[in-house]
Each structure stands twice: as structure tokens, then as C-alpha cells.
Amino acid sequence: MHVEAIRWDGERLWLLDQRRLPHEVTYLPYQLSAAVAEAIAGMVVRGAPAIGIAAAYGAVLAAREAARDLAPGDGPAWLAAMAPALDVLRRARPTAVNLGWAVGLAEDQAAQGGEEVPARLERLARYLHAQDIDANRRMGELGAALLARDSVVYTHCNAGALATGGFGTALGVIRAGFAGGRISHVYAGETRPWLQGSRLTAWELAEEGIPYSLLVDGAAAHLMKTTRLDWVIVGADRVAANGDVCNKIGTYGLAVLARHHGVRFMAVLPTSTVDMSLASGHEIPIEQRAATEVTQWAGTPVAPPGAAAINPAFDVTPADLVDAIVTERGVIERPDAGGMARLFEKEFATPRAD
Ligand code: MRU
């Protein structure tokens, strides 16, 4: 899979402008940390792992900016010089914990001080980027092993190569599952209002030659009632210590439907998406985006003038609706607080479908 959402050439960060897909493949260059934060907030780059990686490169740019303005020596001086830029990066979007996680790791490096802070941050960003791709490949194997042959699956939003360092989380499982003969068909929900399903997931599936059908989000219940579906497979933006899964708005509804119709529900995420500091999903901040994303389409009104709208970008699926959480460290079946805690203690034995 050659789709790369993020490229780094040593000087500049290049982001594939996902707002323009699938019509245009355009990479935009970034040399200022504040512009990277704007790109994250404005959906040029999106998807929890991808925005974490973009922020890590943004922190490299922040360190270079700090080094230009003064000659910081020790850790506190570096942290003070970089703090405003890092705060802007951290606040670009509130829900995906990968963002704060990556900025926190950058702060740890900056706190060590010394002239080599920018170089150290660059090594960190490159490492997080490469590590995310490795994690996705591992999750692909682990998640695919849960699928019986010729499974039919449903995915929501885009949790593919575009949303990560590469390969994808939910779409990584789908890629690996299809390659291994375990997936025969994929249903992709269009995912209003940004249409990550139809613009991005369908694009990735088509590039790979994986058979798929798009459907409007409202058709999911009918599909589950009338068609054989084995798994709903999604990514996540933040998972709490009790296994509650926060993901793109609409995911919770899919989980309720899946349970009602006897379809299993799998969330696929790297451990960088787990927030063990939050006891449950109730504490996860839900991003509220502009009402115009609902009342307009590409700048054209699709609602009466002055229409009120709410636009929560994410929702929380309670752990008891989740059949499996797949991470690069292992699989937690029927997740709960104990299972989540064990994930951070040891490698897991890997459940399999056969
Ligand atoms: O608003 P987005 O497009 O950033 O939302 C993305 C999602 O909800 C994804 O499912 C999630 O980040 C996982 S991506 C591997």
C-alpha cells in the first residue's frame, strides 16, 4: 500500500491534503509548527495516529523555531521556549489522545536540554512514525486471526493508511484479512459529515482491489437485518481504562445495532490510543465541530437559513458492546478494566478464529 498521509524530508513536513481526496492527490508543505496545528484542526491530516505523528513532526519545527529565537541551553529553558507552540499543537483537536501523547513525549525529550534537542525530537518523530506502521501490521495479523474464512465486515470512517503512519488499524485488519482469504466483502459507511468512508476508505479499498459497497450511515440497520454480516471493525480515538471506545460519531449506534443483530464488534488501535488515566469513557472530551459542517455541503446550504445544528465529532461505545479490542500488544476479548490493565503488564496470548 503506497498511500502516505505524512512525509518528512528532513526540513519540511508534507501532508497529503485529505480534504481534496479522492479527486486530487496534493501534498502541502509545512515549516511552521503553528501551521501544522492548523492543518490538524482543519482536517488536512486526520485520524488519531496520524495526528499524533504530525504533531511529533510539528514539535521538531517548534524546537527549530525556539533555537532560532534564543540559545536555550538547559531543559527548563527549552521547555519555556517551546511551551506556547506545543500547547497550540496539543489543543488542535481534543479527542484523539495520540496528539497529547506525542506532544508529551516531545516535551520529555526537550526537558533533557542541550543543543541537540531539535535532532533528538526529529529522531523521536521518525521513530513514532515507523513504530506506528509496525504496530499496524501486527494488529492486522492479530485482528485477521479473529475472522473466519470469507467473513463479511462493516467499517466506519477511515481507519486506514491515511489515518495512520501507514497500513491502517481497522483497515489494516481488513487488508490482512482479505490477503489471507478471511474477508470476502467490506461494507463502508459514508460517515457524515466529512465522508471519510466514501472519500477515503472507498479510495483505499479500491486501490487494493478489495471488494466493497458504500452505504449511507442510515442504511446500517437495514443492512444488518437483511444481510449476513460477521464483524463491525473500527478504529478508535481514545480508549479508557475500562475498555470504553471513543471513535467517530456513529460508531456507538453501529455497536448497538451489531449487538442486536448478533454481529461482532472489533476496535483496532495502537496502545498510543489508550488513555489509562481516564476511568471510563464518560471522561473523554468530545470534539464539537462547526454547525456549518452539518448545515452546508461544500459551501452550499443544505438546511434553511439560520438552522440550528449540533456536530459532535465522536461518540463513546461502552466496553460491554465491544467483543474485541485489538492492539499491537495483543487482543482483549470482552474488554473490561482488568483486561485493559493486563495489556500493559505482559504480552497476551492471541485468540484465533480457528
Ligand atoms: O475526525 P477524524 O477523521 O480524525 O476521525 C477519525 C476517526 O474517528 C478514526 O476512526 C480514528 O481516528 C482511528 S484512525 C486509525
mmCIF file of C-alpha atoms in Angstrom, residues 152 220-221 223-232 254-266 321 323:
data_model
loop_
_atom_site.group_PDB
_atom_site.id
_atom_site.type_symbol
_atom_site.label_atom_id
_atom_site.label_comp_id
_atom_site.label_asym_id
_atom_site.label_seq_id
_atom_site.Cartn_x
_atom_site.Cartn_y
_atom_site.Cartn_z
ATOM 1 C CA VAL A 152 -18.295 -10.032 5.589
ATOM 2 C CA ALA A 220 -26.644 0.185 8.532
ATOM 3 C CA ALA A 221 -29.660 -1.156 10.470
ATOM 4 C CA LEU A 223 -28.144 -3.980 6.142
ATOM 5 C CA MET A 224 -27.664 -5.870 9.388
ATOM 6 C CA LYS A 225 -31.261 -7.046 9.358
ATOM 7 C CA THR A 226 -31.236 -8.262 5.770
ATOM 8 C CA THR A 227 -27.655 -9.343 5.028
ATOM 9 C CA ARG A 228 -25.120 -11.674 6.573
ATOM 10 C CA LEU A 229 -22.553 -9.555 8.374
ATOM 11 C CA ASP A 230 -19.906 -11.064 10.650
ATOM 12 C CA TRP A 231 -18.000 -8.146 12.157
ATOM 13 C CA VAL A 232 -18.072 -4.392 12.519
ATOM 14 C CA LEU A 254 -23.277 0.660 14.992
ATOM 15 C CA ALA A 255 -22.245 -1.187 18.160
ATOM 16 C CA VAL A 256 -25.826 -1.179 19.470
ATOM 17 C CA LEU A 257 -27.086 -2.434 16.108
ATOM 18 C CA ALA A 258 -24.368 -5.068 15.929
ATOM 19 C CA ARG A 259 -25.259 -6.487 19.336
ATOM 20 C CA HIS A 260 -28.968 -6.534 18.434
ATOM 21 C CA HIS A 261 -28.282 -8.429 15.206
ATOM 22 C CA GLY A 262 -25.656 -10.847 16.533
ATOM 23 C CA VAL A 263 -22.798 -9.159 14.641
ATOM 24 C CA ARG A 264 -19.485 -8.960 16.483
ATOM 25 C CA PHE A 265 -17.733 -5.647 17.115
ATOM 26 C CA MET A 266 -13.951 -5.161 16.971
ATOM 27 C CA LEU A 321 -20.775 -3.742 23.469
ATOM 28 C CA ASP A 323 -16.270 -8.099 21.529
#
